[in-house]
Structures are given as structure tokens and as C-alpha cells.
Coordinates of C-alpha atoms in Angstrom, one line a residue:
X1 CA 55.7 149.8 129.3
X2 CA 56.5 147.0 127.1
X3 CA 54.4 148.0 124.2
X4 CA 55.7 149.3 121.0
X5 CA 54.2 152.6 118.4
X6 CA 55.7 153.6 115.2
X7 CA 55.4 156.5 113.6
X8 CA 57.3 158.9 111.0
X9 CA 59.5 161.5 112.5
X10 CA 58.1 165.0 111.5
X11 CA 54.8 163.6 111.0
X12 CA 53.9 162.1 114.6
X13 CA 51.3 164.5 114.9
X14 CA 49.7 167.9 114.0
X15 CA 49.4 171.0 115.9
X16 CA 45.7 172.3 115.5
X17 CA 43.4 175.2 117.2
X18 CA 40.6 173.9 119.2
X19 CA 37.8 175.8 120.8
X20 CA 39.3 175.9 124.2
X21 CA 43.0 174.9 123.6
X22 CA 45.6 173.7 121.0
X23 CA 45.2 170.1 120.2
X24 CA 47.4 167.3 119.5
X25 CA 46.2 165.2 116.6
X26 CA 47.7 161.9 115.2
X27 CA 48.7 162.1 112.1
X28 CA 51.8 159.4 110.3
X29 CA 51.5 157.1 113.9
X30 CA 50.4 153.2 113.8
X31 CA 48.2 151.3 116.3
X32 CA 49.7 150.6 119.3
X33 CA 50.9 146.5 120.1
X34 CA 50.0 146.7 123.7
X35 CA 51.7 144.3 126.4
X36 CA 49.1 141.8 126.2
X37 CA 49.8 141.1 122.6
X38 CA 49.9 136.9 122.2
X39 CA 51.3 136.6 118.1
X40 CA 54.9 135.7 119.3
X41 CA 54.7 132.2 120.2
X42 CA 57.0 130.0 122.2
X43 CA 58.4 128.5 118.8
X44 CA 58.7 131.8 117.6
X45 CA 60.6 133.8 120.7
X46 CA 63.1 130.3 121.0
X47 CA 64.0 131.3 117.3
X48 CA 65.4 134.5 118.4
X49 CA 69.2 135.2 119.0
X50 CA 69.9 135.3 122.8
X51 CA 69.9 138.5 124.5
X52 CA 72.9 140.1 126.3
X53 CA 70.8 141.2 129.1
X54 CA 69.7 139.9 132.3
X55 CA 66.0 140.0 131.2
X56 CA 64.8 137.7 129.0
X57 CA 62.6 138.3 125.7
X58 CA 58.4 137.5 126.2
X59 CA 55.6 138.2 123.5
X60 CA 54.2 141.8 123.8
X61 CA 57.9 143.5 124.4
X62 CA 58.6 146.1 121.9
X63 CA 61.8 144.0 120.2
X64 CA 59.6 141.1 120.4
X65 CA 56.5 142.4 118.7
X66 CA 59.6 143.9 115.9
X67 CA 61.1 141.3 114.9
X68 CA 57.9 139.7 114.4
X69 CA 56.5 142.4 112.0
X70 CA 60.5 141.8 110.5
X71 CA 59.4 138.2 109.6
X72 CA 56.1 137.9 108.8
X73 CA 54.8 142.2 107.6
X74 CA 58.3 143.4 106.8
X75 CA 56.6 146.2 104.5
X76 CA 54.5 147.2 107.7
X77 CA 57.6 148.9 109.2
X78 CA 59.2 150.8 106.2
X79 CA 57.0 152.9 106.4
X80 CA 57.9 154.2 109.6
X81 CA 61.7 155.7 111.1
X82 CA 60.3 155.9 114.7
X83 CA 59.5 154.0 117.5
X84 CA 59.0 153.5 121.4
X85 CA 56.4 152.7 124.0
X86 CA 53.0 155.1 123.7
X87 CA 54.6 157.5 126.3
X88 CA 57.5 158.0 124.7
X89 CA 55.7 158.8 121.8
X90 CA 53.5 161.5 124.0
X91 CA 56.8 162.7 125.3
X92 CA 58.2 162.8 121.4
X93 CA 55.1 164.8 120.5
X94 CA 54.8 167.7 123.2
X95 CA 58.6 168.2 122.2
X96 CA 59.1 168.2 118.9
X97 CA 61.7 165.4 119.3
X98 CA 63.3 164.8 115.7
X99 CA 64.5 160.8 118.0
X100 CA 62.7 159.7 120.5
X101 CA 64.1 159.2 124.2
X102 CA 63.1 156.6 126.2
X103 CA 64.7 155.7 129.7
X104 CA 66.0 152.7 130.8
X105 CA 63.2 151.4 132.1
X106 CA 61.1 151.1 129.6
X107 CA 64.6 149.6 127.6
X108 CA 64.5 146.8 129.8
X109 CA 61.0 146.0 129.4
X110 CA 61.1 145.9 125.4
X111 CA 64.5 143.3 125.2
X112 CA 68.0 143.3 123.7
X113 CA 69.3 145.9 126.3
X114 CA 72.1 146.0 128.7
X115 CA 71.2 147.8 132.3
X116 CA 75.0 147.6 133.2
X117 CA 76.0 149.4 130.1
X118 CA 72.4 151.4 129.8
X119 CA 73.2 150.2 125.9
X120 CA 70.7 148.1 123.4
X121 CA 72.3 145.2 121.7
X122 CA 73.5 146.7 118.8
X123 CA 75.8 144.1 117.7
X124 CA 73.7 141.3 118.1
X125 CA 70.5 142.9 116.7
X126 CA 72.8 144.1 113.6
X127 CA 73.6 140.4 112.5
X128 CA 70.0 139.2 112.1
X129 CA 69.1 142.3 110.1
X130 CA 66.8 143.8 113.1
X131 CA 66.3 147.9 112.0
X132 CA 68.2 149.0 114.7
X133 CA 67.3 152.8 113.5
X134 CA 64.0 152.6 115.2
X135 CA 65.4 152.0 118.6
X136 CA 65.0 155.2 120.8
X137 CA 68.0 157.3 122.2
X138 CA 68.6 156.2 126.1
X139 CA 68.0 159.0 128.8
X140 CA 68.6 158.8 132.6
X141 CA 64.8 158.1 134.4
X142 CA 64.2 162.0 135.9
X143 CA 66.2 163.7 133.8
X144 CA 64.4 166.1 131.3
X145 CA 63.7 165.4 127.5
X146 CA 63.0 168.9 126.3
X147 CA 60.6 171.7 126.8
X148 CA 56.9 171.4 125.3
X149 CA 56.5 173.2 122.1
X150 CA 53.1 173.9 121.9
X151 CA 51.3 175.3 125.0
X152 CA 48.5 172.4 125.5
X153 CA 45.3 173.2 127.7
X154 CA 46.6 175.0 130.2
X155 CA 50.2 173.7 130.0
X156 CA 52.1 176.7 129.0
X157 CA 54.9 176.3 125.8
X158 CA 57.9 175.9 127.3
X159 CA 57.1 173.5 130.1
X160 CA 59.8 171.2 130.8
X161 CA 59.0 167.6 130.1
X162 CA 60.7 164.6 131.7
X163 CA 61.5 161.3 129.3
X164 CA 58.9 158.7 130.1
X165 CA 59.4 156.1 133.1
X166 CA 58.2 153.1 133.2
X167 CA 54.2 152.3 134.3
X168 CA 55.8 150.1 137.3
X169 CA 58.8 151.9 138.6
X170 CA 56.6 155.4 138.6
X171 CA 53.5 153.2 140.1
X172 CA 56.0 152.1 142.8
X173 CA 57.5 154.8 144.0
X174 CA 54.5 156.4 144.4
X175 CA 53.5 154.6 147.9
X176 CA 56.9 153.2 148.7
X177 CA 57.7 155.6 151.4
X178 CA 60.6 153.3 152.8
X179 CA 63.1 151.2 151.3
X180 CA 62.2 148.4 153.4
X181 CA 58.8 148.6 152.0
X182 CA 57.4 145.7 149.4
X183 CA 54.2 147.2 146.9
X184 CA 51.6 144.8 146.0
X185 CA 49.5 145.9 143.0
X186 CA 46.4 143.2 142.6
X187 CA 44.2 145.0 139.8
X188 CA 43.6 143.0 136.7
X189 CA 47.2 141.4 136.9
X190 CA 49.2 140.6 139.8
X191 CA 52.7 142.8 140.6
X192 CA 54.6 142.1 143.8
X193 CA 57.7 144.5 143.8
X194 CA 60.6 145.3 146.2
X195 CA 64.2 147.0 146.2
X196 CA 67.3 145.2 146.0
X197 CA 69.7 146.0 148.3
X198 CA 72.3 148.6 147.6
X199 CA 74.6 147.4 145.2
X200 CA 72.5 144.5 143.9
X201 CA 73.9 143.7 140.3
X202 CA 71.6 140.7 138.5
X203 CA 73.3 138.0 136.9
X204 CA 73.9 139.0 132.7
X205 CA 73.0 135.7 131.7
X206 CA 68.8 135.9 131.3
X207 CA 66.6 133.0 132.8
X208 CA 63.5 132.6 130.6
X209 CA 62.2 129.9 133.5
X210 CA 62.7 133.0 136.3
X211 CA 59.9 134.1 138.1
X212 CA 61.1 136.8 139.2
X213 CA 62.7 139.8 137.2
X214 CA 65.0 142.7 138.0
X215 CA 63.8 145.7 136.7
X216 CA 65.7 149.6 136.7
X217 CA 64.9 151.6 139.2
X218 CA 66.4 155.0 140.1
X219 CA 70.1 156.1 140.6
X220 CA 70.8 152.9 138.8
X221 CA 69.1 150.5 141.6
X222 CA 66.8 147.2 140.7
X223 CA 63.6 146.4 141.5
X224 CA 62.8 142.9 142.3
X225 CA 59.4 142.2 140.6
X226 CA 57.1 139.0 140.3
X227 CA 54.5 140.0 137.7
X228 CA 51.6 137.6 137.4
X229 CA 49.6 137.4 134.6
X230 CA 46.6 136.4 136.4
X231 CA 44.7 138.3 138.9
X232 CA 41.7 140.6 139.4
X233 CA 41.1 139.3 135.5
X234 CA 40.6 135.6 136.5
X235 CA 38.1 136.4 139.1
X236 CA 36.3 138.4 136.2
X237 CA 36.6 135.3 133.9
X238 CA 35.2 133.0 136.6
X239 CA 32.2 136.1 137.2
X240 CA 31.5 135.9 133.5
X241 CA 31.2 132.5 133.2
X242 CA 28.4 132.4 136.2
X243 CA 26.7 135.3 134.5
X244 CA 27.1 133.1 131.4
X245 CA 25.8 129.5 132.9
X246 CA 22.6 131.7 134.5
X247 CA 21.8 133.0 131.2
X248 CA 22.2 129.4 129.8
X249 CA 19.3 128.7 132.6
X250 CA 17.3 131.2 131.7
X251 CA 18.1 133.6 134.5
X252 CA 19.6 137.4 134.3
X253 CA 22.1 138.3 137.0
X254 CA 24.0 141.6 137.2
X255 CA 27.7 140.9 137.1
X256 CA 28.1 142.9 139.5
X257 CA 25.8 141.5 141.9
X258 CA 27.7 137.8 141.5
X259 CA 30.7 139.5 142.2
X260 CA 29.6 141.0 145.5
X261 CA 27.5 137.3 147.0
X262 CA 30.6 135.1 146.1
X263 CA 32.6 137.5 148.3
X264 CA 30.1 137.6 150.8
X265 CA 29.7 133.9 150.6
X266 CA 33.6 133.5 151.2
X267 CA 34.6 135.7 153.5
X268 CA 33.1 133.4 156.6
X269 CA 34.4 130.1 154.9
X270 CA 37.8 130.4 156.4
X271 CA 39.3 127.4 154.5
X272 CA 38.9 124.4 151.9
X273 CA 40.2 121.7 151.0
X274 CA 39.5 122.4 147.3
X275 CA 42.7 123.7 144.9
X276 CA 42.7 126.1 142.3
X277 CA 45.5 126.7 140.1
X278 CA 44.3 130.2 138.1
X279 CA 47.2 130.3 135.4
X280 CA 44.1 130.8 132.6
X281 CA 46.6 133.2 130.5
X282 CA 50.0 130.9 131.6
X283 CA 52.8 133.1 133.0
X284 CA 55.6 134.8 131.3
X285 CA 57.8 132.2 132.4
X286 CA 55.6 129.4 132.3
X287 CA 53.2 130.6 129.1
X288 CA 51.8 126.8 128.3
X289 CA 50.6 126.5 132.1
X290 CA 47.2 126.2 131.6
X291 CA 44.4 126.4 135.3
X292 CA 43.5 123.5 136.9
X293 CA 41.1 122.2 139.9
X294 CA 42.2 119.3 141.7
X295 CA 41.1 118.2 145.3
X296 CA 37.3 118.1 144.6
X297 CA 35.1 117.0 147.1
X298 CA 31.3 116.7 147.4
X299 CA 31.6 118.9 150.9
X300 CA 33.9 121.5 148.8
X301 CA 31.3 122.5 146.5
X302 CA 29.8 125.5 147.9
X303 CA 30.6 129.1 145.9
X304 CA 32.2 130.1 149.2
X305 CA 34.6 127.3 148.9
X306 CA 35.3 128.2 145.3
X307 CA 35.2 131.4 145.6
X308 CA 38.0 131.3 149.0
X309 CA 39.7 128.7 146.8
X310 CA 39.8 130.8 143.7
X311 CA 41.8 134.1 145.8
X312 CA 43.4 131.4 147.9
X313 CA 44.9 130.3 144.2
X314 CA 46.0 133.7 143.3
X315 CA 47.8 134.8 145.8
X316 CA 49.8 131.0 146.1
X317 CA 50.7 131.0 142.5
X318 CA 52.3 134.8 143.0
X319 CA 53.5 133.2 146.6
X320 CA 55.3 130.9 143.9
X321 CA 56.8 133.4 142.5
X322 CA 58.0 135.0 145.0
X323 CA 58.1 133.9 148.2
X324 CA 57.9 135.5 152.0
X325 CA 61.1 133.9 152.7
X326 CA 62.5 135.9 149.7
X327 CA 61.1 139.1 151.0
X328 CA 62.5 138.9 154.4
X329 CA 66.4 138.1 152.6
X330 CA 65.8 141.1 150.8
X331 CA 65.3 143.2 154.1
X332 CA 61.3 143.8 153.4
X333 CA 59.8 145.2 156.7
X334 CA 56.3 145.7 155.3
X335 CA 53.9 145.2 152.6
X336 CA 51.8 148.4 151.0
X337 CA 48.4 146.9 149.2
X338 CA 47.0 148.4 146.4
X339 CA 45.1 147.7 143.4
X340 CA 41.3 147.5 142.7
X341 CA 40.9 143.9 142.9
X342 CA 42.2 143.9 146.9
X343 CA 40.3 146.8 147.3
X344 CA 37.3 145.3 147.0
X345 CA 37.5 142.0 147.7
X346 CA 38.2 141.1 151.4
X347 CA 38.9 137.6 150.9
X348 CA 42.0 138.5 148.8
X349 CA 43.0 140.6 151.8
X350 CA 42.9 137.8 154.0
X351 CA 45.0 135.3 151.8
X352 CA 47.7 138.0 150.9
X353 CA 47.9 138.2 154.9
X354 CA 48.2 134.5 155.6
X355 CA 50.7 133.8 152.5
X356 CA 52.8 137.2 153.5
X357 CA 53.1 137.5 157.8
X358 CA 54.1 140.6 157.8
X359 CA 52.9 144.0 158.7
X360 CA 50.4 145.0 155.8
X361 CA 49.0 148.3 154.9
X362 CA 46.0 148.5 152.9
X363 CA 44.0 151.1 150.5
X364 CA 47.7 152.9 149.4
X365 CA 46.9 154.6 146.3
X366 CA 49.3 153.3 143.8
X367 CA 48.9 155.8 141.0
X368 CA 52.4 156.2 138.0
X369 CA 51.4 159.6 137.6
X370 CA 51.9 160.7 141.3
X371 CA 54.7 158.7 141.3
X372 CA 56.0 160.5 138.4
X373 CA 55.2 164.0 139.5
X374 CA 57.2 163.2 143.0
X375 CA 60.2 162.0 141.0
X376 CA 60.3 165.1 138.4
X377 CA 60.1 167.1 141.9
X378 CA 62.5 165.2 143.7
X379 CA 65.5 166.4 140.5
X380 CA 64.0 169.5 140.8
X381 CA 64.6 170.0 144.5
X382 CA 67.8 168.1 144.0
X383 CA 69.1 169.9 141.2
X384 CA 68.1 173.4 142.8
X385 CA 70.0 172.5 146.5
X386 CA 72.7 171.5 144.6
X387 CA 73.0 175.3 142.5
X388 CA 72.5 176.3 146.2
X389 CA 75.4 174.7 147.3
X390 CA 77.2 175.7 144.4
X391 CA 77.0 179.2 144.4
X392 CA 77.4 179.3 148.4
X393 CA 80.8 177.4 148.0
X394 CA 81.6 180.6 144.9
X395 CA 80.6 183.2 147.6
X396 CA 83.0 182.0 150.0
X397 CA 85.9 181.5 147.9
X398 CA 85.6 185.1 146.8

């Protein structure tokens, strides 16, 4: 959601006939700058004017990644007059969009916009010489951004199409059934997510050292989100580099076959002594935190003690971010698990319960989009009881 795409409006793409259906080819579109993207450096995003936003500005956010390509590949972006996140480019695309929309969501997550005036910085971006003409139109989340143009395998032309939400918001309300629900997504990064109370309003002035970020949700609500950098992905990193030592040695191990004995050799160590800080890619708002291992003892050695100190490490450094005491402030009743990496891995299960006391329910499936299905059916069964009541309160007047 905080990636950016350019492209050239009118030549996104091209309509052709395929065997079975009609096909959407890229045509005038660049490569996409993903989330993960690391050229905007601490020195670099400090250099930037402040936002007038609550959120503050992080390498891999669209603005970010722009102002970037303004400074050091300036004839990179005249070549293109459009941009937004990859969705919003889909969306652009099966709609014949001449600008593209892009909800307030996935604002937030690219920088230098305003959630209490659902406005991008204009003013501010204008005075450093930003191309503020490549910043997408803003559109209510569940509200409709046209009608496809093309009928597309067996999506018929005509369909109604809903402006692109953002990856976490969508993934979220997918499994949170109740308000009073927190969603903990442990896959290859960390996201522990919860509703503000009604009326929440975050503070305008951004915190780069925050933890924790307040994110759009729905009907102009926040989500409170701590989102870790480091999760199922360090336990692959530490897999690797046991694959990697063995090979060294002269021995060939599946990865997948470490990965299942260190869990199996954790699970009955119930605790260590040993500490594992995991930050290997930093934080957003700690990027130079580096990992660590301190507390080394001969007796703490064993792969189940650094395997149990490894998820024990994890699921601190997120506690760090944000935690239990926060969630129960908040009103958080529960906690719905998800995510590959807690799927399979029992040991994380038991550390998320230890750092987290509260009732936990595992193996939700937190899929964006279901979530975004339910919320385009929601408006629809929304909008539809509300023509009900419409036309009920016509037939009695007359």
C-alpha cells in the first residue's frame, strides 16, 4: 500500500483478444517501487520539508520514493503524468480512468496527506517543486470508482469497481468480527492492529520516533497499528544461515527440514535465559537498530534455546511497540491470529500468549480480498436499505 507506479494516462495499458478472454497488457507503465524499497536514507528523508499529517514520512512511501526520483532521476518521471500504488493502477486500468482515484488509505500510507481534511499537502509540496500533478484524486474507501470497460475473463463490462483500499485496513476487516477485537498478522513482517475508540482524532503533529501509527479506517475511524519490520522473515534469515553453515561443513539439509527440528526442539524448552533482539532490517522508527544477542551462557546454547529465544524476541520487540497494557486502554477484548509464520510455528503461539493474556483465537484467515469483497457488500446492502427506506417514506407521503 505504500508503493508507488507511474504510468502515462491513455497509455496504462492495452485492450487485447486472448484465446479465452480479453487481456490486459501493460503498455506506457514503469516498474513498481515496492514498500521494501531502502534508497531513501535517514540523511535523505531528515532533508525533507515536514509533513502536515499525523503520519510521518519512511523510505518505500510513494512521496518518499518521489521526491527521490525528483533529486537524483528527475528525467525518470517526465515521462510519465500518472501515478498511485499498483492497485490503483489495476483499478485505473479496468476503468478507463483518464486520473487515478486512490482512497485515503492508501494516502496516508504514501506521506504529505491530511486524514482530518482527506487533502494532500498541496501547499507544502508546491514550494519545493514536488509534481504535485501525479498525485491521485481522493475517494471515500467503499465508494465506487467507475464501471469496468472491458469485460475481463468472466467479469462482464460494466461491472462496478470500488477505488482500491489499502492491503491492511481490507486484511483487517476481514476477521475482525468485533470492535473489541485486536488482528495480529505474523507472516513475513509483523502487524498488530486495533480500533480506536469512537471519536479518536490523532495528534497533527507526526512522531518519526512513534511506534505506533494511526492509520484510516472506515466511516472516517483509525486503526491503531504497530507494524514490525521483522518477523516470519528473520526466522527465515536465521534458517538460511544454518542451511548455509551445514553447506560450509559439507552437509546438505533441506530448509525446510531445519525449519521444522528447531521448532520441535523449542517447543518443550519452555524458557532461557538467552536474549535476542531480531531488528535485522531496523524499524520504521528505529531504521539504524541493528539485532543483537546478549545473555549468553554455556547452558543456553542448545537450538531449542535459540530457537524459543529467537520467537521469544519477536514477539517482545512488537510487545515494545505496542504493549498489552495499551490494548486493554483501548477496550481490546480479544486477539485474532493470523499469518503463516504463527501458523506453523507453535512456539510463536506460545510467546504471543504469554506477552498478550488475553483470550486468543488462532488460524483466522486474514485475507484483503475477503475483506474487500465484505466491504464493497456492506455499501451495497447499505446503499440498497437506504433506497428502501427512501422510497417507503415517498409511498407514504403520497
Amino acid at each position: 500500500m505504500h508503493g508507488v507506479v507511474f504510468w502515462k494516462t491513455g497509455q496504462g495499458c492495452e485492450w487485447t483478444e486472448g484465446e479465452a478472454t480479453t487481456v490486459l497488457e501493460p503498455r506506457a507503465v514503469s516498474h513498481l517501487v515496492t514498500w521494501q524499497d531502502g534508497r531513501c536514507s535517514s540523511e535523505f528523508l531528515a532533508s525533507l520539508p515536514k509533513p502536515e499529517s499525523h503520519l510521518s514520512v519512511a523510505t518505500g512511501f510513494g512521496c518518499a520514493t518521489i521526491f527521490w526520483l525528483l533529486q537524483n532521476s528527475p528525467e525518470f518521471l517526465k515521462f510519465y503524468d500518472a501515478a498511485g500504488t499498483i492497485h490503483d493502477y489495476v483499478v485505473a486500468m479496468l476503468c478507463g480512468l483518464t486520473r487515478p482515484l486512490m482512497s485515503d488509505q492508501n494516502a496516508a500510507s504514501w506521506g504529505y496527506f491530511n486524514t482530518q481534511s482527506q487533502s494532500w499537502n498541496l501547499e507544502i509540496l508546491r514550494g519545493v517543486g514536488f509534481p504535485v500533478h501525479l498525485l491521485p484524486d481522493i475517494a471515500e474507501p467503499g465508494s465506487a470508482a467507475g464501471r469496468t470497460s472491458h469485460k475481463w475473463f468472466e467479469i462482464p463490462k460494466g461491472t462496478q469497481v470500488g477505488v482500491a483500499l489499502g492491503d491492511l485496513q481490507a486484511s483487517v476487516y476481514s476477521c475482525m468480527t468485533q470492535r473489541t477485537d485486536a488482528v495480529l498478522n505474523i507472516s513475513t513482517s509483523v502487524q498488530l492492529a486495533a480500533a480506536m475508540p469512537s471519536g479518536f482524532q490523532p495528534a497533527q503533529t507526526p512522531d518519526p520516533m512513534a511506534p505506533v501509527a494511526y492509520f484510516p479506517y472506515f466511516d472516517r475511524t483509525y486503526l491503531g497499528v504497530a507494524a514490525s519490520l521483522n518477523g516470519g522473515n528473520v526466522l527465515a534469515t536465521f534458517v538460511h544461515m544454518l542451511v548455509q553453515w551445514m553447506a560450509d561443513l559439507g552437509l546438505e539439509v533441506e530448509e525446510s527440514t531445519v525449519y521444522s527440528r528447531m521448532i520441535q526442539a523449542a517447543v518443550p524448552q519452555k524458557d532461557t535465559c538467552l536474549t535476542i533482539t531480531p531488528t535485522v532490517l531496523g524499524e520504521r522508527h528505529l531504521p539504524d537498530q541493528l539485532a543483537s544477542v546478549t545473555r549468553i551462557s554455556s547452558s543456553d546454547l542448545s537450538l531449542g534455546h535459540v530457537t524459543r529465544a529467537l520467537c521469544r524476541g519477536i514477539v517482545q520487540n512488537l510487545h515494545s511497540m505496542l504493549p498489552f497494557q495499551q490494548l486493554i486502554e483501548w477496550g481490546v477484548e480479544r486477539v485474532m491470529g493470523s499469518g503463516s509464520a504463527l501458523s506453523r510455528n507453535e512456539v510463536l503461539r506460545q510467546e504471543v500468549q504469554r506477552a498478550f493474556p488475553l483470550p486468543m483465537s488462532f488460524g483466522q484467515d486474514v485475507d484483503a480480498a475477503v475483506g474487500t469483497g465484505l466491504v464493497m457488500l456492506q455499501r451495497s446492502l447499505n446503499q440498497k436499505e437506504s433506497s428502501e427506506q427512501t422510497l417507503q417514506t415517498a409511498t407514504n407521503f403520497t
